């Protein structure tokens, strides 16, 4: 049974300021909790129903994670999900360590991507295409937001990220002549692009695109041509289209 202090602590992690103060975040639901147990993240507290504990006993025991058995009603009192009959894990956040593209490595860069669902989707896309690094502007949605974690479906365990000033970041990497691709309405047709095996792909804000502080560092503007009447593409879908074309052109 959960204590009042445990319940209040877990519920506090629904909010960004308390996640930052505690250095912890929530992972919720069967799939995501299974993924985080098997990852290199450190779990502080695991709340699980009897069924989830018995179905995942080997995985939980192999990681030596003490699981606290709770009822479904107790679990649903602390979860952010509409329905959760499996588990909630309180997990330690990781240090915000700088990342750069290695030789022949493609890295995603997000400039002011505000929507948590879009960020979670982009994490899944990166994971699907084997992209292991994400560079985020300081105004991009927080990865540890429960909506991001949930939307990523466990992919957050296989993609590393760094948050910081993008203009300052590119001022350092550009002298190395690393290609920096950027999604613009007036860029080259992505379907005819010949991509480098390594470099950076910048995706901009859902409404305003790539900001003026980052635009000067783009070495190649690219676009997804429109064949119908839709006003725009969701940034997650646009990321998938561009990354798929990059992957096909560099096979």
Tab-separated table of C-alpha atoms in Angstrom, residues 61-147:
chain	number	residue	atom	x	y	z
A	61	UNK	CA	14.470	-9.763	-10.733
A	62	UNK	CA	17.340	-9.692	-13.242
A	63	UNK	CA	17.710	-5.946	-12.644
A	64	UNK	CA	17.344	-6.383	-8.870
A	65	UNK	CA	14.598	-3.790	-8.690
A	66	UNK	CA	12.423	-3.979	-5.574
A	67	UNK	CA	8.812	-3.780	-6.723
A	68	UNK	CA	6.073	-2.475	-4.471
A	69	UNK	CA	2.774	-4.232	-5.140
A	70	UNK	CA	-0.224	-1.910	-5.330
A	71	UNK	CA	-3.827	-2.200	-6.421
A	72	UNK	CA	-5.084	-0.908	-9.767
A	73	UNK	CA	-7.061	1.800	-7.967
A	74	UNK	CA	-3.928	2.962	-6.113
A	75	UNK	CA	-1.977	3.009	-9.371
A	76	UNK	CA	-4.622	5.030	-11.160
A	77	UNK	CA	-4.582	7.636	-8.386
A	78	UNK	CA	-0.965	8.556	-9.186
A	79	UNK	CA	-0.711	7.936	-12.934
A	80	UNK	CA	-1.120	10.626	-15.612
A	81	UNK	CA	-2.609	8.071	-18.028
A	82	UNK	CA	-6.349	7.697	-18.514
A	83	UNK	CA	-5.975	4.005	-17.752
A	84	UNK	CA	-3.060	2.112	-16.214
A	85	UNK	CA	-3.449	-1.382	-14.781
A	86	UNK	CA	0.219	-2.324	-14.982
A	87	UNK	CA	2.971	-0.189	-13.433
A	88	UNK	CA	4.518	3.203	-12.682
A	89	UNK	CA	8.263	3.724	-12.280
A	90	UNK	CA	9.973	6.692	-10.657
A	91	UNK	CA	13.197	7.076	-12.625
A	92	UNK	CA	16.260	9.294	-12.190
A	93	UNK	CA	16.894	11.901	-14.867
A	94	UNK	CA	20.224	11.903	-16.685
A	95	UNK	CA	22.868	14.613	-16.797
A	96	UNK	CA	22.479	17.072	-19.683
A	97	UNK	CA	25.685	16.138	-21.500
A	98	UNK	CA	26.693	17.774	-24.816
A	99	UNK	CA	26.362	15.639	-27.948
A	100	UNK	CA	27.872	15.951	-31.419
A	101	UNK	CA	27.596	13.918	-34.597
A	102	UNK	CA	30.261	11.255	-34.945
A	103	UNK	CA	31.773	10.215	-38.310
A	104	UNK	CA	28.973	9.367	-40.783
A	105	UNK	CA	26.372	9.881	-38.043
A	106	UNK	CA	23.055	11.641	-38.657
A	107	UNK	CA	21.682	13.695	-35.751
A	108	UNK	CA	18.273	15.332	-35.355
A	109	UNK	CA	18.080	18.937	-34.139
A	110	UNK	CA	14.805	20.379	-32.824
A	111	UNK	CA	14.338	24.138	-32.813
A	112	UNK	CA	11.458	25.165	-30.544
A	113	UNK	CA	9.310	22.042	-30.936
A	114	UNK	CA	6.696	22.829	-28.289
A	115	UNK	CA	4.178	19.986	-28.500
A	116	UNK	CA	5.009	17.008	-26.200
A	117	UNK	CA	3.170	14.568	-28.470
A	118	UNK	CA	5.253	15.663	-31.456
A	119	UNK	CA	8.457	15.259	-29.470
A	120	UNK	CA	7.458	11.764	-28.354
A	121	UNK	CA	6.680	10.847	-31.965
A	122	UNK	CA	10.040	12.212	-33.140
A	123	UNK	CA	11.798	10.068	-30.525
A	124	UNK	CA	10.039	7.001	-31.973
A	125	UNK	CA	11.007	8.024	-35.515
A	126	UNK	CA	14.634	8.501	-34.494
A	127	UNK	CA	14.641	5.091	-32.824
A	128	UNK	CA	13.021	3.437	-35.867
A	129	UNK	CA	15.659	4.807	-38.245
A	130	UNK	CA	18.606	4.163	-35.949
A	131	UNK	CA	19.239	7.806	-35.001
A	132	UNK	CA	20.719	7.865	-31.522
A	133	UNK	CA	21.176	11.591	-30.782
A	134	UNK	CA	18.781	14.497	-30.436
A	135	UNK	CA	19.882	18.122	-30.012
A	136	UNK	CA	17.111	20.310	-28.561
A	137	UNK	CA	16.719	24.045	-28.184
A	138	UNK	CA	16.043	25.326	-24.698
A	139	UNK	CA	12.435	26.061	-25.709
A	140	UNK	CA	11.728	22.579	-27.028
A	141	UNK	CA	9.319	20.495	-24.929
A	142	UNK	CA	10.912	18.651	-22.015
A	143	UNK	CA	11.663	15.005	-22.796
A	144	UNK	CA	10.749	14.028	-19.217
A	145	UNK	CA	7.204	15.339	-19.645
A	146	UNK	CA	4.897	12.313	-19.065
A	147	UNK	CA	3.183	12.964	-22.412
